[in-house]
Amino acid sequence: MSQNGMLDQFNACEIVGFTAQATARLHDAALRAARELGTTAEDQAECAAGLVTALPAELVRALHRYAGRGSVHNTLLVRGLLPEDAGLPQSPGTTAPSALGPAADAAALTLLAVLSQLGEPFTFASLYEGRLVQHVTPVPGREAAQTSEGSDAVLAWHVEDAFTENRCDFFGLLCLRGEPGAATLVAPARRLDLPDNVVRVLREPRFVIEPDIAHGADPTPDLPVTAVLSGPPRDPEICFDAVYQRPADPTDADAASALKILASAVEAVAVAHVLEPGELLIADNRRVVHGRTVFRPRYDGTDRWLLRTMVCASKRAHRRRGASRALH
């Protein structure tokens, strides 16, 4: 699988870019907003909302199409969100850094402004200190972790927070600093080639998923029993986690076999892309599974550094959950 395969396989409507002038206007507006940024997650979300008028028209139209109809891979790649000289500090080397300055704040606000066009930004109180924008960067001593901190192990196929129905509908990964050896992998459920009998099993509530270690949660025996696939056959939703998912009944051989066949089918349709600075990859967390290849961090301030945020597409659902920016 080529690490640049995603660009080769993307439909033209799945990639959006704009002029350097438009990038500069957006970045200047984000820097001005960052200087007035409050201290709470709500301040951050509201400040980002004010950047909507600075978003390039091409981007707003692309987000509108994507939100309503999806895309071939149910992903959207935005290029040129940050100028070449964005004035960023060194990569933090931790997923919970202290204040990083206006350039990093401006990048976070830009990410929130874009994703806010798809829904309400939120996170979980148990996830990286409940930060609305999370840092994805290698952390010393965490190389083998199946989390945003890892690097030496392949980040296995998953959807974000598969263990809860409150998982996000969309998430975005904004690249601040790239790494040639690290490819982001995606596999859309609509392209899976599965036998009918396997699809039948995967559509039945025969599976459980434990909370992942990023939430600091211990395994619990009280897990809801769910299906892996749901929704329309031509554009199904998927809830899959290669590490934390298993048959609810340990003796259910058909369910265990279906998970193995699914894992192989995901690999068969996977595409990869090495994110470059200023690129934003948006994915439908209900219809796409994703992962990451192995890379070797240097821990010298130049390592791969992404920002991630998640949104709930339904304002009604967001209100029902208490309109909280950090769910408990």
mmCIF file of C-alpha atoms in Angstrom:
data_model
loop_
_atom_site.group_PDB
_atom_site.id
_atom_site.type_symbol
_atom_site.label_atom_id
_atom_site.label_comp_id
_atom_site.label_asym_id
_atom_site.label_seq_id
_atom_site.Cartn_x
_atom_site.Cartn_y
_atom_site.Cartn_z
ATOM 1 C CA MET A 1 0.000 0.000 0.000
ATOM 2 C CA SER A 2 1.520 3.309 -1.088
ATOM 3 C CA GLN A 3 1.781 5.990 1.590
ATOM 4 C CA ASN A 4 0.624 8.492 -1.015
ATOM 5 C CA GLY A 5 -2.217 6.257 -2.155
ATOM 6 C CA MET A 6 -4.894 8.453 -0.688
ATOM 7 C CA LEU A 7 -4.119 11.355 -2.995
ATOM 8 C CA ASP A 8 -4.149 8.985 -5.960
ATOM 9 C CA GLN A 9 -7.546 7.574 -4.990
ATOM 10 C CA PHE A 10 -9.332 10.675 -3.783
ATOM 11 C CA ASN A 11 -12.101 12.046 -5.921
ATOM 12 C CA ALA A 12 -11.444 15.665 -6.895
ATOM 13 C CA CYS A 13 -14.320 16.843 -4.690
ATOM 14 C CA GLU A 14 -12.614 15.289 -1.648
ATOM 15 C CA ILE A 15 -9.673 17.727 -1.813
ATOM 16 C CA VAL A 16 -10.057 21.462 -1.330
ATOM 17 C CA GLY A 17 -7.441 24.192 -1.427
ATOM 18 C CA PHE A 18 -7.306 27.946 -1.844
ATOM 19 C CA THR A 19 -4.926 30.784 -2.577
ATOM 20 C CA ALA A 20 -2.017 31.877 -0.401
ATOM 21 C CA GLN A 21 -3.827 35.186 0.043
ATOM 22 C CA ALA A 22 -6.879 33.417 1.482
ATOM 23 C CA THR A 23 -4.630 31.421 3.819
ATOM 24 C CA ALA A 24 -2.933 34.616 5.015
ATOM 25 C CA ARG A 25 -6.270 36.346 5.671
ATOM 26 C CA LEU A 26 -7.522 33.407 7.723
ATOM 27 C CA HIS A 27 -4.276 33.135 9.676
ATOM 28 C CA ASP A 28 -4.227 36.873 10.462
ATOM 29 C CA ALA A 29 -7.824 36.682 11.707
ATOM 30 C CA ALA A 30 -6.978 33.644 13.852
ATOM 31 C CA LEU A 31 -3.961 35.412 15.374
ATOM 32 C CA ARG A 32 -6.108 38.414 16.285
ATOM 33 C CA ALA A 33 -8.690 36.104 17.855
ATOM 34 C CA ALA A 34 -5.991 34.207 19.771
ATOM 35 C CA ARG A 35 -4.872 37.417 21.486
ATOM 36 C CA GLU A 36 -8.373 37.800 22.942
ATOM 37 C CA LEU A 37 -8.841 34.132 23.837
ATOM 38 C CA GLY A 38 -10.385 33.281 27.199
ATOM 39 C CA THR A 39 -9.378 30.390 29.414
ATOM 40 C CA THR A 40 -12.311 27.965 29.105
ATOM 41 C CA ALA A 41 -13.329 25.484 26.425
ATOM 42 C CA GLU A 42 -16.508 27.485 25.861
ATOM 43 C CA ASP A 43 -14.395 30.612 25.313
ATOM 44 C CA GLN A 44 -12.359 28.667 22.771
ATOM 45 C CA ALA A 45 -15.424 27.407 20.893
ATOM 46 C CA GLU A 46 -17.100 30.816 20.809
ATOM 47 C CA CYS A 47 -13.905 32.563 19.747
ATOM 48 C CA ALA A 48 -13.498 30.065 16.898
ATOM 49 C CA ALA A 49 -17.103 30.659 15.828
ATOM 50 C CA GLY A 50 -16.170 34.257 15.158
ATOM 51 C CA LEU A 51 -13.689 33.130 12.503
ATOM 52 C CA VAL A 52 -16.411 31.777 10.216
ATOM 53 C CA THR A 53 -16.419 34.945 8.109
ATOM 54 C CA ALA A 54 -12.680 34.506 7.495
ATOM 55 C CA LEU A 55 -13.042 30.992 6.060
ATOM 56 C CA PRO A 56 -12.456 30.869 2.287
ATOM 57 C CA ALA A 57 -15.666 30.473 0.299
ATOM 58 C CA GLU A 58 -14.278 27.389 -1.441
ATOM 59 C CA LEU A 59 -13.859 25.695 1.918
ATOM 60 C CA VAL A 60 -17.331 26.601 3.179
ATOM 61 C CA ARG A 61 -18.913 25.161 0.017
ATOM 62 C CA ALA A 62 -16.856 21.969 0.278
ATOM 63 C CA LEU A 63 -17.844 21.503 3.922
ATOM 64 C CA HIS A 64 -21.497 22.018 3.023
ATOM 65 C CA ARG A 65 -21.311 19.302 0.347
ATOM 66 C CA TYR A 66 -19.426 16.942 2.613
ATOM 67 C CA ALA A 67 -21.793 17.360 5.568
ATOM 68 C CA GLY A 68 -24.832 16.645 3.425
ATOM 69 C CA ARG A 69 -23.647 13.915 1.068
ATOM 70 C CA GLY A 70 -20.339 12.600 2.324
ATOM 71 C CA SER A 71 -17.733 11.647 -0.264
ATOM 72 C CA VAL A 72 -16.282 8.585 -1.946
ATOM 73 C CA HIS A 73 -14.114 7.825 1.083
ATOM 74 C CA ASN A 74 -16.283 9.803 3.536
ATOM 75 C CA THR A 75 -13.244 11.992 4.179
ATOM 76 C CA LEU A 76 -12.242 15.506 3.165
ATOM 77 C CA LEU A 77 -8.679 16.772 2.754
ATOM 78 C CA VAL A 78 -8.172 20.521 3.183
ATOM 79 C CA ARG A 79 -4.840 21.936 2.069
ATOM 80 C CA GLY A 80 -3.154 25.225 2.961
ATOM 81 C CA LEU A 81 -4.910 26.085 6.224
ATOM 82 C CA LEU A 82 -1.670 27.460 7.677
ATOM 83 C CA PRO A 83 0.978 29.643 6.009
ATOM 84 C CA GLU A 84 4.421 28.163 5.432
ATOM 85 C CA ASP A 85 5.870 30.348 8.186
ATOM 86 C CA ALA A 86 3.229 30.043 10.877
ATOM 87 C CA GLY A 87 5.644 30.893 13.690
ATOM 88 C CA LEU A 88 4.926 27.686 15.613
ATOM 89 C CA PRO A 89 6.930 26.683 18.693
ATOM 90 C CA GLN A 90 8.732 23.364 18.990
ATOM 91 C CA SER A 91 6.663 20.186 19.075
ATOM 92 C CA PRO A 92 5.614 19.792 22.717
ATOM 93 C CA GLY A 93 6.575 16.156 23.348
ATOM 94 C CA THR A 94 3.449 15.763 25.493
ATOM 95 C CA THR A 95 -0.275 15.547 24.845
ATOM 96 C CA ALA A 96 -0.925 17.963 27.708
ATOM 97 C CA PRO A 97 1.405 20.935 27.134
ATOM 98 C CA SER A 98 1.158 24.227 28.959
ATOM 99 C CA ALA A 99 0.621 27.501 27.086
ATOM 100 C CA LEU A 100 2.281 27.358 23.660
ATOM 101 C CA GLY A 101 1.751 30.920 22.485
ATOM 102 C CA PRO A 102 -0.466 32.744 19.980
ATOM 103 C CA ALA A 103 0.641 30.816 16.872
ATOM 104 C CA ALA A 104 -0.421 27.463 18.344
ATOM 105 C CA ASP A 105 -3.609 29.015 19.725
ATOM 106 C CA ALA A 106 -4.396 30.451 16.286
ATOM 107 C CA ALA A 107 -3.968 27.008 14.700
ATOM 108 C CA ALA A 108 -6.312 25.477 17.276
ATOM 109 C CA LEU A 109 -8.921 28.169 16.647
ATOM 110 C CA THR A 110 -8.631 27.607 12.893
ATOM 111 C CA LEU A 111 -9.246 23.893 13.367
ATOM 112 C CA LEU A 112 -12.266 24.583 15.580
ATOM 113 C CA ALA A 113 -13.660 27.144 13.137
ATOM 114 C CA VAL A 114 -13.564 24.628 10.273
ATOM 115 C CA LEU A 115 -14.974 21.682 12.236
ATOM 116 C CA SER A 116 -17.703 23.882 13.733
ATOM 117 C CA GLN A 117 -19.239 23.961 10.261
ATOM 118 C CA LEU A 118 -19.979 20.252 10.750
ATOM 119 C CA GLY A 119 -21.274 20.338 14.331
ATOM 120 C CA GLU A 120 -20.649 21.206 17.972
ATOM 121 C CA PRO A 121 -17.067 20.708 19.222
ATOM 122 C CA PHE A 122 -16.766 18.535 22.331
ATOM 123 C CA THR A 123 -14.520 16.036 24.045
ATOM 124 C CA PHE A 124 -14.534 13.759 27.102
ATOM 125 C CA ALA A 125 -13.430 14.849 30.559
ATOM 126 C CA SER A 126 -11.427 11.613 30.813
ATOM 127 C CA LEU A 127 -9.501 12.256 27.571
ATOM 128 C CA TYR A 128 -6.270 14.277 27.770
ATOM 129 C CA GLU A 129 -7.482 16.520 30.584
ATOM 130 C CA GLY A 130 -10.741 17.285 28.777
ATOM 131 C CA ARG A 131 -9.056 19.550 26.241
ATOM 132 C CA LEU A 132 -11.307 20.621 23.395
ATOM 133 C CA VAL A 133 -8.342 20.513 21.022
ATOM 134 C CA GLN A 134 -5.978 17.611 21.659
ATOM 135 C CA HIS A 135 -2.309 17.344 20.756
ATOM 136 C CA VAL A 136 -1.262 14.293 18.744
ATOM 137 C CA THR A 137 2.484 13.916 19.137
ATOM 138 C CA PRO A 138 4.942 11.185 20.182
ATOM 139 C CA VAL A 139 5.675 11.074 23.900
ATOM 140 C CA PRO A 140 8.883 9.607 25.401
ATOM 141 C CA GLY A 141 8.193 6.310 27.130
ATOM 142 C CA ARG A 142 4.856 5.867 25.339
ATOM 143 C CA GLU A 143 6.204 4.600 22.016
ATOM 144 C CA ALA A 144 4.195 1.352 22.067
ATOM 145 C CA ALA A 145 0.920 2.905 23.256
ATOM 146 C CA GLN A 146 -2.269 2.433 21.241
ATOM 147 C CA THR A 147 -3.007 6.150 21.655
ATOM 148 C CA SER A 148 -2.064 9.513 20.173
ATOM 149 C CA GLU A 149 1.199 9.288 22.141
ATOM 150 C CA GLY A 150 2.516 6.192 20.341
ATOM 151 C CA SER A 151 4.952 5.857 17.464
ATOM 152 C CA ASP A 152 6.814 2.516 17.399
ATOM 153 C CA ALA A 153 3.646 0.424 17.046
ATOM 154 C CA VAL A 154 1.066 0.608 14.270
ATOM 155 C CA LEU A 155 -2.006 2.428 15.575
ATOM 156 C CA ALA A 156 -4.597 -0.286 14.999
ATOM 157 C CA TRP A 157 -7.847 0.222 13.102
ATOM 158 C CA HIS A 158 -10.517 1.971 15.126
ATOM 159 C CA VAL A 159 -13.168 4.643 15.263
ATOM 160 C CA GLU A 160 -12.744 7.317 17.901
ATOM 161 C CA ASP A 161 -14.197 6.252 21.264
ATOM 162 C CA ALA A 162 -15.970 3.205 19.843
ATOM 163 C CA PHE A 163 -17.032 2.083 23.326
ATOM 164 C CA THR A 164 -19.676 4.815 23.659
ATOM 165 C CA GLU A 165 -22.646 5.892 21.576
ATOM 166 C CA ASN A 166 -21.621 9.435 22.498
ATOM 167 C CA ARG A 167 -18.568 9.171 20.237
ATOM 168 C CA CYS A 168 -18.066 11.988 17.770
ATOM 169 C CA ASP A 169 -19.676 12.161 14.343
ATOM 170 C CA PHE A 170 -16.699 13.878 12.695
ATOM 171 C CA PHE A 171 -13.123 14.555 13.713
ATOM 172 C CA GLY A 172 -10.355 16.608 12.184
ATOM 173 C CA LEU A 173 -6.563 16.211 12.226
ATOM 174 C CA LEU A 174 -4.675 19.426 11.467
ATOM 175 C CA CYS A 175 -0.983 18.939 10.748
ATOM 176 C CA LEU A 176 1.301 21.539 12.334
ATOM 177 C CA ARG A 177 4.495 19.579 11.742
ATOM 178 C CA GLY A 178 4.762 16.573 9.476
ATOM 179 C CA GLU A 179 6.726 13.320 9.521
ATOM 180 C CA PRO A 180 7.554 11.546 6.227
ATOM 181 C CA GLY A 181 7.426 8.129 7.894
ATOM 182 C CA ALA A 182 3.996 8.525 9.481
ATOM 183 C CA ALA A 183 1.036 7.801 7.233
ATOM 184 C CA THR A 184 -2.541 8.296 8.391
ATOM 185 C CA LEU A 185 -4.647 5.341 7.222
ATOM 186 C CA VAL A 186 -8.362 5.410 6.460
ATOM 187 C CA ALA A 187 -10.846 2.788 5.310
ATOM 188 C CA PRO A 188 -14.471 3.731 4.502
ATOM 189 C CA ALA A 189 -17.163 1.228 5.393
ATOM 190 C CA ARG A 190 -18.950 1.812 2.069
ATOM 191 C CA ARG A 191 -16.016 0.237 0.180
ATOM 192 C CA LEU A 192 -15.791 -2.959 2.238
ATOM 193 C CA ASP A 193 -16.225 -6.204 0.306
ATOM 194 C CA LEU A 194 -17.778 -8.662 2.750
ATOM 195 C CA PRO A 195 -19.701 -11.924 2.240
ATOM 196 C CA ASP A 196 -23.426 -11.642 2.938
ATOM 197 C CA ASN A 197 -23.277 -14.060 5.860
ATOM 198 C CA VAL A 198 -20.528 -11.985 7.505
ATOM 199 C CA VAL A 199 -22.488 -8.767 7.008
ATOM 200 C CA ARG A 200 -25.488 -10.423 8.654
ATOM 201 C CA VAL A 201 -23.443 -11.304 11.739
ATOM 202 C CA LEU A 202 -21.824 -7.877 11.935
ATOM 203 C CA ARG A 203 -25.257 -6.216 11.821
ATOM 204 C CA GLU A 204 -26.443 -8.151 14.861
ATOM 205 C CA PRO A 205 -25.849 -7.022 18.496
ATOM 206 C CA ARG A 206 -23.210 -9.636 19.313
ATOM 207 C CA PHE A 207 -20.173 -7.513 20.230
ATOM 208 C CA VAL A 208 -18.779 -5.464 23.125
ATOM 209 C CA ILE A 209 -16.052 -2.800 23.224
ATOM 210 C CA GLU A 210 -14.001 -1.852 26.278
ATOM 211 C CA PRO A 211 -12.974 1.769 26.918
ATOM 212 C CA ASP A 212 -9.485 2.396 25.562
ATOM 213 C CA ILE A 213 -6.511 3.334 27.711
ATOM 214 C CA ALA A 214 -6.489 6.935 26.460
ATOM 215 C CA HIS A 215 -9.434 7.458 28.824
ATOM 216 C CA GLY A 216 -7.536 5.889 31.717
ATOM 217 C CA ALA A 217 -10.437 3.459 32.170
ATOM 218 C CA ASP A 218 -10.208 -0.047 33.597
ATOM 219 C CA PRO A 219 -12.075 -2.862 31.810
ATOM 220 C CA THR A 220 -15.626 -3.160 33.075
ATOM 221 C CA PRO A 221 -17.908 -6.204 32.970
ATOM 222 C CA ASP A 222 -20.961 -4.004 32.330
ATOM 223 C CA LEU A 223 -20.526 -3.347 28.606
ATOM 224 C CA PRO A 224 -23.384 -2.676 26.166
ATOM 225 C CA VAL A 225 -23.840 -5.259 23.450
ATOM 226 C CA THR A 226 -23.778 -3.644 20.012
ATOM 227 C CA ALA A 227 -23.517 -4.333 16.308
ATOM 228 C CA VAL A 228 -20.503 -3.459 14.159
ATOM 229 C CA LEU A 229 -22.412 -2.392 11.045
ATOM 230 C CA SER A 230 -25.660 -0.465 10.792
ATOM 231 C CA GLY A 231 -27.516 1.891 8.470
ATOM 232 C CA PRO A 232 -28.092 1.713 4.709
ATOM 233 C CA PRO A 233 -26.198 -1.028 2.850
ATOM 234 C CA ARG A 234 -24.734 1.395 0.293
ATOM 235 C CA ASP A 235 -23.391 3.787 2.921
ATOM 236 C CA PRO A 236 -23.202 1.833 6.190
ATOM 237 C CA GLU A 237 -22.068 3.064 9.557
ATOM 238 C CA ILE A 238 -19.330 1.151 11.332
ATOM 239 C CA CYS A 239 -18.252 0.822 14.956
ATOM 240 C CA PHE A 240 -14.994 -1.137 14.967
ATOM 241 C CA ASP A 241 -11.956 -1.300 17.207
ATOM 242 C CA ALA A 242 -9.349 -3.920 16.389
ATOM 243 C CA VAL A 243 -7.886 -3.841 19.921
ATOM 244 C CA TYR A 244 -10.814 -3.390 22.302
ATOM 245 C CA GLN A 245 -13.713 -5.126 20.509
ATOM 246 C CA ARG A 246 -14.709 -8.780 20.970
ATOM 247 C CA PRO A 247 -17.757 -11.053 20.821
ATOM 248 C CA ALA A 248 -20.095 -10.550 23.774
ATOM 249 C CA ASP A 249 -20.289 -14.331 24.100
ATOM 250 C CA PRO A 250 -16.778 -15.852 24.256
ATOM 251 C CA THR A 251 -18.155 -19.007 22.627
ATOM 252 C CA ASP A 252 -19.621 -17.139 19.626
ATOM 253 C CA ALA A 253 -17.324 -18.494 16.930
ATOM 254 C CA ASP A 254 -19.249 -16.832 14.091
ATOM 255 C CA ALA A 255 -18.851 -13.396 15.682
ATOM 256 C CA ALA A 256 -15.133 -13.946 16.274
ATOM 257 C CA SER A 257 -14.700 -15.089 12.667
ATOM 258 C CA ALA A 258 -16.656 -12.080 11.364
ATOM 259 C CA LEU A 259 -14.292 -9.690 13.185
ATOM 260 C CA LYS A 260 -11.266 -11.368 11.606
ATOM 261 C CA ILE A 261 -12.804 -11.231 8.126
ATOM 262 C CA LEU A 262 -13.724 -7.595 8.691
ATOM 263 C CA ALA A 263 -10.141 -6.749 9.677
ATOM 264 C CA SER A 264 -8.865 -8.263 6.433
ATOM 265 C CA ALA A 265 -11.509 -6.416 4.400
ATOM 266 C CA VAL A 266 -10.513 -3.121 6.040
ATOM 267 C CA GLU A 267 -6.866 -3.672 5.075
ATOM 268 C CA ALA A 268 -7.911 -4.431 1.503
ATOM 269 C CA VAL A 269 -9.604 -1.044 0.972
ATOM 270 C CA ALA A 270 -7.270 1.086 3.093
ATOM 271 C CA VAL A 271 -5.645 4.189 1.685
ATOM 272 C CA ALA A 272 -2.817 6.180 3.234
ATOM 273 C CA HIS A 273 -1.692 9.775 3.334
ATOM 274 C CA VAL A 274 1.298 11.481 4.932
ATOM 275 C CA LEU A 275 -0.069 14.735 6.304
ATOM 276 C CA GLU A 276 1.937 17.846 5.522
ATOM 277 C CA PRO A 277 1.969 21.113 7.527
ATOM 278 C CA GLY A 278 -1.238 23.061 6.984
ATOM 279 C CA GLU A 279 -3.241 20.041 5.817
ATOM 280 C CA LEU A 280 -6.434 19.066 7.603
ATOM 281 C CA LEU A 281 -7.923 15.596 7.247
ATOM 282 C CA ILE A 282 -11.602 15.371 8.206
ATOM 283 C CA ALA A 283 -13.252 11.966 8.611
ATOM 284 C CA ASP A 284 -16.764 10.719 9.310
ATOM 285 C CA ASN A 285 -16.244 8.804 12.540
ATOM 286 C CA ARG A 286 -19.477 6.869 11.994
ATOM 287 C CA ARG A 287 -18.469 5.593 8.553
ATOM 288 C CA VAL A 288 -14.663 5.467 8.468
ATOM 289 C CA VAL A 289 -12.075 3.538 10.473
ATOM 290 C CA HIS A 290 -8.558 4.878 10.707
ATOM 291 C CA GLY A 291 -5.068 4.133 11.976
ATOM 292 C CA ARG A 292 -1.428 5.180 11.598
ATOM 293 C CA THR A 293 1.820 3.577 10.457
ATOM 294 C CA VAL A 294 4.993 3.242 12.522
ATOM 295 C CA PHE A 295 7.521 6.084 12.655
ATOM 296 C CA ARG A 296 10.654 6.919 14.642
ATOM 297 C CA PRO A 297 10.453 10.044 16.825
ATOM 298 C CA ARG A 298 13.509 12.204 17.534
ATOM 299 C CA TYR A 299 12.294 14.082 20.621
ATOM 300 C CA ASP A 300 14.180 17.185 19.523
ATOM 301 C CA GLY A 301 11.280 19.598 19.031
ATOM 302 C CA THR A 302 10.781 18.718 15.354
ATOM 303 C CA ASP A 303 8.537 15.647 15.725
ATOM 304 C CA ARG A 304 5.169 15.079 14.103
ATOM 305 C CA TRP A 305 2.552 17.339 15.671
ATOM 306 C CA LEU A 306 -1.145 17.297 14.881
ATOM 307 C CA LEU A 307 -4.120 18.966 16.490
ATOM 308 C CA ARG A 308 -7.361 16.999 16.771
ATOM 309 C CA THR A 309 -10.891 18.026 17.584
ATOM 310 C CA MET A 310 -14.220 16.215 17.487
ATOM 311 C CA VAL A 311 -17.774 17.364 16.832
ATOM 312 C CA CYS A 312 -21.329 16.189 17.412
ATOM 313 C CA ALA A 313 -23.282 16.792 14.193
ATOM 314 C CA SER A 314 -26.657 17.120 15.934
ATOM 315 C CA LYS A 315 -27.286 20.239 18.002
ATOM 316 C CA ARG A 316 -30.292 18.469 19.502
ATOM 317 C CA ALA A 317 -28.128 15.571 20.658
ATOM 318 C CA HIS A 318 -25.565 18.022 21.984
ATOM 319 C CA ARG A 319 -28.235 19.774 24.048
ATOM 320 C CA ARG A 320 -29.572 16.438 25.328
ATOM 321 C CA ARG A 321 -26.077 15.627 26.589
ATOM 322 C CA GLY A 322 -26.103 18.854 28.567
ATOM 323 C CA ALA A 323 -24.415 21.003 25.876
ATOM 324 C CA SER A 324 -21.162 20.093 27.583
ATOM 325 C CA ARG A 325 -17.806 20.668 25.931
ATOM 326 C CA ALA A 326 -16.346 17.807 28.017
ATOM 327 C CA LEU A 327 -18.645 14.823 28.545
ATOM 328 C CA HIS A 328 -18.366 12.834 31.767
#
